[in-house]
PDB file of C-alpha atoms in Angstrom:
ATOM      1  CA  MET A   1      88.328 108.725  85.603  1.00  0.00           C
ATOM      2  CA  VAL A   2      91.676 106.964  85.253  1.00  0.00           C
ATOM      3  CA  HIS A   3      93.520 110.291  85.419  1.00  0.00           C
ATOM      4  CA  MET A   4      92.080 111.356  88.775  1.00  0.00           C
ATOM      5  CA  LEU A   5      95.402 110.844  90.555  1.00  0.00           C
ATOM      6  CA  GLY A   6      97.723 110.646  87.547  1.00  0.00           C
ATOM      7  CA  GLY A   7     100.692 112.942  87.143  1.00  0.00           C
ATOM      8  CA  PRO A   8     103.493 113.588  84.734  1.00  0.00           C
ATOM      9  CA  GLU A   9     105.319 110.372  85.664  1.00  0.00           C
ATOM     10  CA  ALA A  10     104.373 106.951  84.336  1.00  0.00           C
ATOM     11  CA  ARG A  11     104.330 105.288  87.795  1.00  0.00           C
ATOM     12  CA  PRO A  12     101.682 107.571  89.355  1.00  0.00           C
ATOM     13  CA  GLY A  13      99.517 107.047  86.264  1.00  0.00           C
ATOM     14  CA  ARG A  14      99.775 103.306  86.671  1.00  0.00           C
ATOM     15  CA  ILE A  15      98.952 103.604  90.362  1.00  0.00           C
ATOM     16  CA  ALA A  16      95.987 105.825  89.535  1.00  0.00           C
ATOM     17  CA  LEU A  17      94.709 103.200  87.114  1.00  0.00           C
ATOM     18  CA  ARG A  18      95.008 100.500  89.779  1.00  0.00           C
ATOM     19  CA  VAL A  19      93.356 102.655  92.430  1.00  0.00           C
ATOM     20  CA  ALA A  20      90.536 103.679  90.108  1.00  0.00           C
ATOM     21  CA  ALA A  21      89.862 100.035  89.359  1.00  0.00           C
ATOM     22  CA  ALA A  22      89.985  99.193  93.053  1.00  0.00           C
ATOM     23  CA  ALA A  23      87.524 101.984  93.790  1.00  0.00           C
ATOM     24  CA  LEU A  24      85.222 100.649  91.091  1.00  0.00           C
ATOM     25  CA  GLY A  25      85.597  97.158  92.515  1.00  0.00           C
ATOM     26  CA  ILE A  26      84.618  98.455  95.906  1.00  0.00           C
ATOM     27  CA  ALA A  27      81.593 100.260  94.482  1.00  0.00           C
ATOM     28  CA  ALA A  28      80.505  97.485  92.109  1.00  0.00           C
ATOM     29  CA  VAL A  29      81.678  94.190  90.683  1.00  0.00           C
ATOM     30  CA  ALA A  30      85.161  94.946  89.346  1.00  0.00           C
ATOM     31  CA  GLY A  31      87.057  91.925  90.616  1.00  0.00           C
ATOM     32  CA  CYS A  32      86.500  88.360  89.636  1.00  0.00           C
ATOM     33  CA  SER A  33      86.549  86.696  93.040  1.00  0.00           C
ATOM     34  CA  ALA A  34      86.872  87.196  96.758  1.00  0.00           C
ATOM     35  CA  GLN A  35      90.394  87.481  98.036  1.00  0.00           C
ATOM     36  CA  PRO A  36      92.185  84.283  97.097  1.00  0.00           C
ATOM     37  CA  PRO A  37      94.993  83.208  99.380  1.00  0.00           C
ATOM     38  CA  ALA A  38      97.589  84.159  96.763  1.00  0.00           C
ATOM     39  CA  PRO A  39      97.499  85.756  93.319  1.00  0.00           C
ATOM     40  CA  PRO A  40      97.186  83.084  90.633  1.00  0.00           C
ATOM     41  CA  SER A  41     100.098  84.313  88.539  1.00  0.00           C
ATOM     42  CA  ALA A  42     102.366  85.375  91.371  1.00  0.00           C
ATOM     43  CA  PRO A  43     105.241  83.166  92.447  1.00  0.00           C
ATOM     44  CA  PRO A  44     105.234  82.049  96.081  1.00  0.00           C
ATOM     45  CA  ALA A  45     106.964  84.124  98.730  1.00  0.00           C
ATOM     46  CA  PRO A  46     110.689  83.420  98.935  1.00  0.00           C
ATOM     47  CA  PRO A  47     111.754  80.656 101.298  1.00  0.00           C
ATOM     48  CA  ALA A  48     113.513  81.570 104.529  1.00  0.00           C
ATOM     49  CA  THR A  49     116.836  80.493 103.051  1.00  0.00           C
ATOM     50  CA  THR A  50     117.694  82.075  99.748  1.00  0.00           C
ATOM     51  CA  SER A  51     120.960  82.966  98.073  1.00  0.00           C
ATOM     52  CA  ALA A  52     119.689  86.242  96.525  1.00  0.00           C
ATOM     53  CA  PRO A  53     120.278  88.435  99.599  1.00  0.00           C
ATOM     54  CA  ALA A  54     123.926  87.393  99.748  1.00  0.00           C
ATOM     55  CA  THR A  55     124.541  88.925  96.318  1.00  0.00           C
ATOM     56  CA  THR A  56     122.075  91.829  96.526  1.00  0.00           C
ATOM     57  CA  GLY A  57     122.423  92.926 100.112  1.00  0.00           C
ATOM     58  CA  TYR A  58     118.704  92.359 100.792  1.00  0.00           C
ATOM     59  CA  SER A  59     117.834  90.282 103.815  1.00  0.00           C
ATOM     60  CA  PRO A  60     115.390  87.389 103.586  1.00  0.00           C
ATOM     61  CA  GLU A  61     113.084  89.430 105.856  1.00  0.00           C
ATOM     62  CA  LEU A  62     113.085  92.365 103.438  1.00  0.00           C
ATOM     63  CA  CYS A  63     112.455  90.058 100.474  1.00  0.00           C
ATOM     64  CA  ALA A  64     109.539  88.430 102.307  1.00  0.00           C
ATOM     65  CA  ALA A  65     108.115  91.794 103.407  1.00  0.00           C
ATOM     66  CA  ALA A  66     108.256  93.153  99.850  1.00  0.00           C
ATOM     67  CA  ALA A  67     106.519  90.027  98.540  1.00  0.00           C
ATOM     68  CA  GLU A  68     103.848  90.322 101.257  1.00  0.00           C
ATOM     69  CA  PHE A  69     103.256  93.987 100.426  1.00  0.00           C
ATOM     70  CA  GLN A  70     102.950  93.429  96.675  1.00  0.00           C
ATOM     71  CA  THR A  71     100.593  90.495  97.239  1.00  0.00           C
ATOM     72  CA  ALA A  72      98.375  92.694  99.444  1.00  0.00           C
ATOM     73  CA  ALA A  73      98.454  95.526  96.882  1.00  0.00           C
ATOM     74  CA  ASN A  74      97.534  93.104  94.091  1.00  0.00           C
ATOM     75  CA  ALA A  75      94.626  91.774  96.187  1.00  0.00           C
ATOM     76  CA  ILE A  76      93.135  95.285  96.307  1.00  0.00           C
ATOM     77  CA  VAL A  77      92.965  95.279  92.498  1.00  0.00           C
ATOM     78  CA  ARG A  78      91.015  91.997  92.459  1.00  0.00           C
ATOM     79  CA  ILE A  79      88.614  92.699  95.310  1.00  0.00           C
ATOM     80  CA  ASP A  80      84.902  92.214  94.667  1.00  0.00           C
ATOM     81  CA  ALA A  81      83.037  94.212  97.284  1.00  0.00           C
ATOM     82  CA  THR A  82      79.728  92.540  96.455  1.00  0.00           C
ATOM     83  CA  LYS A  83      81.184  89.211  97.530  1.00  0.00           C
ATOM     84  CA  VAL A  84      83.293  90.316 100.500  1.00  0.00           C
ATOM     85  CA  GLY A  85      81.153  93.181 101.808  1.00  0.00           C
ATOM     86  CA  THR A  86      82.304  96.146 103.827  1.00  0.00           C
ATOM     87  CA  GLU A  87      84.172  93.993 106.340  1.00  0.00           C
ATOM     88  CA  GLY A  88      86.008  92.188 103.543  1.00  0.00           C
ATOM     89  CA  VAL A  89      87.042  95.489 101.981  1.00  0.00           C
ATOM     90  CA  LYS A  90      88.239  96.754 105.356  1.00  0.00           C
ATOM     91  CA  ALA A  91      90.156  93.500 105.878  1.00  0.00           C
ATOM     92  CA  ALA A  92      91.902  93.850 102.494  1.00  0.00           C
ATOM     93  CA  LEU A  93      92.813  97.444 103.307  1.00  0.00           C
ATOM     94  CA  GLN A  94      94.067  96.404 106.738  1.00  0.00           C
ATOM     95  CA  ASP A  95      96.150  93.647 105.111  1.00  0.00           C
ATOM     96  CA  LEU A  96      97.747  96.311 102.908  1.00  0.00           C
ATOM     97  CA  ALA A  97      98.410  98.513 105.951  1.00  0.00           C
ATOM     98  CA  ASP A  98      99.894  95.612 107.941  1.00  0.00           C
ATOM     99  CA  ALA A  99     102.067  94.541 105.002  1.00  0.00           C
ATOM    100  CA  GLY A 100     103.185  98.161 104.616  1.00  0.00           C
ATOM    101  CA  ARG A 101     104.220  98.342 108.267  1.00  0.00           C
ATOM    102  CA  ASN A 102     106.138  95.066 107.915  1.00  0.00           C
ATOM    103  CA  LEU A 103     107.852  96.435 104.802  1.00  0.00           C
ATOM    104  CA  ALA A 104     108.762  99.651 106.615  1.00  0.00           C
ATOM    105  CA  ALA A 105     110.226  97.701 109.532  1.00  0.00           C
ATOM    106  CA  ALA A 106     112.286  95.422 107.283  1.00  0.00           C
ATOM    107  CA  ALA A 107     113.454  98.250 104.988  1.00  0.00           C
ATOM    108  CA  GLY A 108     114.313 100.825 107.644  1.00  0.00           C
ATOM    109  CA  ALA A 109     118.079 100.408 107.581  1.00  0.00           C
ATOM    110  CA  GLN A 110     118.442 100.521 103.795  1.00  0.00           C
ATOM    111  CA  PHE A 111     115.607 102.849 102.743  1.00  0.00           C
ATOM    112  CA  GLY A 112     115.344 105.476 105.496  1.00  0.00           C
ATOM    113  CA  PRO A 113     113.726 108.416 103.623  1.00  0.00           C
ATOM    114  CA  GLN A 114     111.413 106.124 101.657  1.00  0.00           C
ATOM    115  CA  VAL A 115     110.344 104.417 104.881  1.00  0.00           C
ATOM    116  CA  ASP A 116     109.418 107.790 106.387  1.00  0.00           C
ATOM    117  CA  ALA A 117     107.171 108.539 103.392  1.00  0.00           C
ATOM    118  CA  LEU A 118     105.625 105.066 103.611  1.00  0.00           C
ATOM    119  CA  GLU A 119     104.881 105.448 107.319  1.00  0.00           C
ATOM    120  CA  GLN A 120     103.146 108.786 106.695  1.00  0.00           C
ATOM    121  CA  ALA A 121     101.036 107.266 103.910  1.00  0.00           C
ATOM    122  CA  LEU A 122     100.158 104.295 106.133  1.00  0.00           C
ATOM    123  CA  ALA A 123      98.974 106.656 108.888  1.00  0.00           C
ATOM    124  CA  ALA A 124      96.641 108.377 106.401  1.00  0.00           C
ATOM    125  CA  LEU A 125      95.335 105.000 105.191  1.00  0.00           C
ATOM    126  CA  GLN A 126      94.683 103.882 108.762  1.00  0.00           C
ATOM    127  CA  THR A 127      92.623 107.041 109.369  1.00  0.00           C
ATOM    128  CA  THR A 128      90.603 106.353 106.224  1.00  0.00           C
ATOM    129  CA  ILE A 129      90.005 102.719 107.220  1.00  0.00           C
ATOM    130  CA  ALA A 130      88.813 103.813 110.664  1.00  0.00           C
ATOM    131  CA  GLY A 131      86.158 105.995 109.028  1.00  0.00           C
ATOM    132  CA  ILE A 132      84.563 103.067 107.193  1.00  0.00           C
ATOM    133  CA  THR A 133      81.746 101.669 109.293  1.00  0.00           C
ATOM    134  CA  ASP A 134      79.210 100.425 106.750  1.00  0.00           C
ATOM    135  CA  GLN A 135      78.397 100.333 103.038  1.00  0.00           C
ATOM    136  CA  ALA A 136      77.223 103.966 103.046  1.00  0.00           C
ATOM    137  CA  SER A 137      80.448 105.225 104.623  1.00  0.00           C
ATOM    138  CA  LEU A 138      82.465 103.036 102.243  1.00  0.00           C
ATOM    139  CA  SER A 139      80.672 104.533  99.242  1.00  0.00           C
ATOM    140  CA  ALA A 140      81.034 108.060 100.602  1.00  0.00           C
ATOM    141  CA  LYS A 141      84.771 107.639 101.174  1.00  0.00           C
ATOM    142  CA  LEU A 142      85.752 106.108  97.834  1.00  0.00           C
ATOM    143  CA  GLY A 143      87.725 109.185  96.790  1.00  0.00           C
ATOM    144  CA  ALA A 144      89.616 109.397 100.071  1.00  0.00           C
ATOM    145  CA  LEU A 145      90.141 105.645 100.017  1.00  0.00           C
ATOM    146  CA  ALA A 146      91.530 105.687  96.476  1.00  0.00           C
ATOM    147  CA  ALA A 147      93.843 108.573  97.372  1.00  0.00           C
ATOM    148  CA  SER A 148      95.083 106.816 100.531  1.00  0.00           C
ATOM    149  CA  VAL A 149      95.788 103.549  98.718  1.00  0.00           C
ATOM    150  CA  ALA A 150      97.558 105.429  95.918  1.00  0.00           C
ATOM    151  CA  GLN A 151      99.754 107.248  98.447  1.00  0.00           C
ATOM    152  CA  VAL A 152     100.718 103.988 100.147  1.00  0.00           C
ATOM    153  CA  GLU A 153     101.529 102.292  96.846  1.00  0.00           C
ATOM    154  CA  ALA A 154     103.507 105.298  95.584  1.00  0.00           C
ATOM    155  CA  ALA A 155     105.480 105.498  98.837  1.00  0.00           C
ATOM    156  CA  ALA A 156     106.231 101.766  98.781  1.00  0.00           C
ATOM    157  CA  ALA A 157     107.101 101.614  95.076  1.00  0.00           C
ATOM    158  CA  PRO A 158     110.764 102.730  95.346  1.00  0.00           C
ATOM    159  CA  ILE A 159     111.381 100.129  98.040  1.00  0.00           C
ATOM    160  CA  VAL A 160     109.508  97.255  96.383  1.00  0.00           C
ATOM    161  CA  ASP A 161     110.893  98.016  92.921  1.00  0.00           C
ATOM    162  CA  SER A 162     114.471  98.082  94.246  1.00  0.00           C
ATOM    163  CA  VAL A 163     114.013  94.912  96.275  1.00  0.00           C
ATOM    164  CA  ARG A 164     112.327  93.115  93.364  1.00  0.00           C
ATOM    165  CA  THR A 165     115.616  93.277  91.407  1.00  0.00           C
ATOM    166  CA  GLY A 166     117.368  91.139  94.023  1.00  0.00           C
ATOM    167  CA  CYS A 167     114.483  89.084  95.350  1.00  0.00           C
ATOM    168  CA  PRO A 168     112.881  86.906  92.674  1.00  0.00           C
ATOM    169  CA  GLY A 169     109.943  85.989  94.940  1.00  0.00           C
ATOM    170  CA  VAL A 170     108.437  89.503  94.853  1.00  0.00           C
ATOM    171  CA  PRO A 171     105.338  89.398  92.620  1.00  0.00           C
ATOM    172  CA  THR A 172     104.933  91.791  89.730  1.00  0.00           C
ATOM    173  CA  VAL A 173     102.451  94.642  89.905  1.00  0.00           C
ATOM    174  CA  GLN A 174      99.035  93.519  88.699  1.00  0.00           C
ATOM    175  CA  THR A 175      96.893  95.930  86.763  1.00  0.00           C
ATOM    176  CA  PRO A 176      93.131  95.919  86.876  1.00  0.00           C
ATOM    177  CA  PRO A 177      91.219  93.950  84.282  1.00  0.00           C
ATOM    178  CA  THR A 178      89.859  96.019  81.425  1.00  0.00           C
ATOM    179  CA  SER A 179      86.110  96.030  81.119  1.00  0.00           C
TER     180      SER A 179
END
Protein backbone atom coordinates (compact mmCIF):
# COMPACT_ATOMS: atom_id res chain seq x y z
CA MET A 1 0.00 0.00 0.00
CA VAL A 2 2.85 2.39 0.77
CA HIS A 3 4.35 1.82 -2.68
CA MET A 4 1.25 2.86 -4.62
CA LEU A 5 2.87 6.09 -5.81
CA GLY A 6 6.51 5.32 -5.00
CA GLY A 7 9.22 5.46 -7.62
CA PRO A 8 12.92 4.95 -7.93
CA GLU A 9 13.74 8.15 -6.02
CA ALA A 10 13.64 8.43 -2.24
CA ARG A 11 11.51 11.62 -2.23
CA PRO A 12 8.54 10.18 -4.16
CA GLY A 13 8.59 7.16 -1.83
CA ARG A 14 8.43 9.44 1.18
CA ILE A 15 5.60 11.41 -0.40
CA ALA A 16 3.77 8.18 -1.19
CA LEU A 17 4.08 7.14 2.45
CA ARG A 18 2.66 10.48 3.59
CA VAL A 19 -0.17 10.37 1.06
CA ALA A 20 -1.04 6.78 1.90
CA ALA A 21 -1.27 7.71 5.55
CA ALA A 22 -3.37 10.75 4.71
CA ALA A 23 -5.70 8.58 2.64
CA LEU A 24 -6.01 6.17 5.54
CA GLY A 25 -6.67 9.08 7.88
CA ILE A 26 -9.41 10.27 5.59
CA ALA A 27 -10.96 6.80 5.44
CA ALA A 28 -10.53 5.97 9.13
CA VAL A 29 -8.86 7.23 12.27
CA ALA A 30 -5.23 7.76 11.24
CA GLY A 31 -4.55 11.13 12.82
CA CYS A 32 -4.54 11.93 16.47
CA SER A 33 -6.56 15.14 16.48
CA ALA A 34 -8.48 17.63 14.40
CA GLN A 35 -6.37 20.22 12.67
CA PRO A 36 -4.48 22.10 15.36
CA PRO A 37 -3.60 25.69 14.58
CA ALA A 38 0.07 24.77 14.15
CA PRO A 39 2.08 21.55 14.23
CA PRO A 40 3.32 20.85 17.76
CA SER A 41 6.95 20.32 16.79
CA ALA A 42 7.15 22.94 14.07
CA PRO A 43 8.76 26.29 14.77
CA PRO A 44 6.58 29.36 14.22
CA ALA A 45 6.48 31.07 10.84
CA PRO A 46 9.35 33.51 10.37
CA PRO A 47 8.72 37.08 11.49
CA ALA A 48 8.27 39.78 8.87
CA THR A 49 11.79 41.04 9.53
CA THR A 50 14.48 38.42 9.31
CA SER A 51 18.13 38.54 8.36
CA ALA A 52 18.13 35.17 6.51
CA PRO A 53 16.87 36.52 3.16
CA ALA A 54 19.69 39.06 3.02
CA THR A 55 22.26 36.25 2.96
CA THR A 56 20.25 33.65 1.02
CA GLY A 57 18.45 35.77 -1.53
CA TYR A 58 15.03 34.57 -0.32
CA SER A 59 12.48 37.24 0.45
CA PRO A 60 10.54 37.23 3.71
CA GLU A 61 7.41 36.58 1.61
CA LEU A 62 8.93 33.45 0.08
CA CYS A 63 10.09 32.21 3.49
CA ALA A 64 6.60 32.76 4.92
CA ALA A 65 4.92 31.10 1.92
CA ALA A 66 7.17 28.04 2.19
CA ALA A 67 6.44 27.77 5.92
CA GLU A 68 2.69 28.10 5.24
CA PHE A 69 2.83 25.40 2.57
CA GLN A 70 4.77 22.92 4.71
CA THR A 71 2.43 23.53 7.65
CA ALA A 72 -0.58 22.80 5.42
CA ALA A 73 1.09 19.66 4.01
CA ASN A 74 1.91 18.45 7.53
CA ALA A 75 -1.72 19.04 8.58
CA ILE A 76 -2.88 16.59 5.89
CA VAL A 77 -0.77 13.87 7.53
CA ARG A 78 -2.44 14.45 10.92
CA ILE A 79 -6.03 14.81 9.76
CA ASP A 80 -8.67 12.66 11.45
CA ALA A 81 -11.64 12.50 9.12
CA THR A 82 -13.89 11.02 11.81
CA LYS A 83 -13.46 14.18 13.86
CA VAL A 84 -13.46 16.79 11.09
CA GLY A 85 -15.86 15.15 8.63
CA THR A 86 -16.02 15.68 4.90
CA GLU A 87 -16.07 19.47 5.22
CA GLY A 88 -13.00 19.39 7.46
CA VAL A 89 -11.13 17.22 4.97
CA LYS A 90 -12.11 19.55 2.14
CA ALA A 91 -10.98 22.53 4.23
CA ALA A 92 -7.57 20.94 4.88
CA LEU A 93 -7.19 20.19 1.17
CA GLN A 94 -8.23 23.74 0.30
CA ASP A 95 -5.68 25.08 2.82
CA LEU A 96 -3.01 23.07 1.00
CA ALA A 97 -4.19 24.43 -2.37
CA ASP A 98 -4.26 28.02 -1.08
CA ALA A 99 -0.81 27.66 0.50
CA GLY A 100 0.44 26.19 -2.78
CA ARG A 101 -0.86 29.17 -4.75
CA ASN A 102 0.78 31.56 -2.27
CA LEU A 103 4.04 29.62 -2.62
CA ALA A 104 3.82 29.76 -6.41
CA ALA A 105 3.22 33.51 -6.33
CA ALA A 106 6.13 34.17 -3.97
CA ALA A 107 8.52 31.79 -5.78
CA GLY A 108 7.74 32.80 -9.35
CA ALA A 109 10.80 34.94 -9.98
CA GLN A 110 13.33 32.46 -8.59
CA PHE A 111 11.74 29.09 -9.40
CA GLY A 112 9.99 29.55 -12.76
CA PRO A 113 9.89 25.95 -14.10
CA GLN A 114 9.10 24.51 -10.66
CA VAL A 115 6.28 27.03 -10.25
CA ASP A 116 4.76 25.91 -13.55
CA ALA A 117 4.74 22.29 -12.35
CA LEU A 118 3.24 23.35 -9.01
CA GLU A 119 0.47 25.33 -10.69
CA GLN A 120 -0.45 22.33 -12.86
CA ALA A 121 -0.57 20.05 -9.81
CA LEU A 122 -2.69 22.60 -7.93
CA ALA A 123 -5.18 22.72 -10.81
CA ALA A 124 -5.54 18.92 -10.64
CA LEU A 125 -6.00 19.07 -6.85
CA GLN A 126 -8.67 21.75 -7.20
CA THR A 127 -10.58 19.52 -9.64
CA THR A 128 -10.39 16.63 -7.18
CA ILE A 129 -11.58 18.81 -4.29
CA ALA A 130 -14.53 20.02 -6.36
CA GLY A 131 -15.64 16.41 -6.85
CA ILE A 132 -15.95 15.76 -3.12
CA THR A 133 -19.50 16.43 -2.03
CA ASP A 134 -20.10 13.95 0.80
CA GLN A 135 -18.57 11.00 2.65
CA ALA A 136 -19.40 8.59 -0.19
CA SER A 137 -17.68 10.75 -2.81
CA LEU A 138 -14.73 11.25 -0.45
CA SER A 139 -14.36 7.49 -0.01
CA ALA A 140 -14.74 6.87 -3.74
CA LYS A 141 -12.08 9.44 -4.62
CA LEU A 142 -9.37 8.40 -2.16
CA GLY A 143 -7.06 7.19 -4.92
CA ALA A 144 -7.46 10.35 -6.98
CA LEU A 145 -7.13 12.45 -3.85
CA ALA A 146 -3.92 10.71 -2.78
CA ALA A 147 -2.48 11.11 -6.28
CA SER A 148 -3.40 14.82 -6.41
CA VAL A 149 -1.87 15.55 -3.00
CA ALA A 150 1.27 13.61 -3.94
CA GLN A 151 1.61 15.61 -7.16
CA VAL A 152 1.28 18.91 -5.31
CA GLU A 153 3.82 17.90 -2.67
CA ALA A 154 6.26 16.57 -5.28
CA ALA A 155 5.95 19.76 -7.35
CA ALA A 156 6.46 21.96 -4.29
CA ALA A 157 9.34 19.94 -2.84
CA PRO A 158 12.18 21.49 -4.90
CA ILE A 159 11.00 24.97 -3.94
CA VAL A 160 10.37 24.27 -0.25
CA ASP A 161 13.55 22.22 0.17
CA SER A 162 15.66 24.98 -1.41
CA VAL A 163 13.99 27.72 0.62
CA ARG A 164 14.28 25.71 3.85
CA THR A 165 18.09 26.01 3.64
CA GLY A 166 17.90 29.80 3.93
CA CYS A 167 14.71 30.22 5.93
CA PRO A 168 14.92 28.61 9.37
CA GLY A 169 11.18 29.09 10.01
CA VAL A 170 10.14 26.49 7.40
CA PRO A 171 8.95 23.37 9.26
CA THR A 172 10.40 19.97 8.50
CA VAL A 173 8.39 17.38 6.62
CA GLN A 174 6.31 15.31 9.02
CA THR A 175 5.80 11.65 8.31
CA PRO A 176 2.69 9.76 9.29
CA PRO A 177 2.61 7.94 12.59
CA THR A 178 3.26 4.22 12.36
CA SER A 179 0.42 2.03 13.49
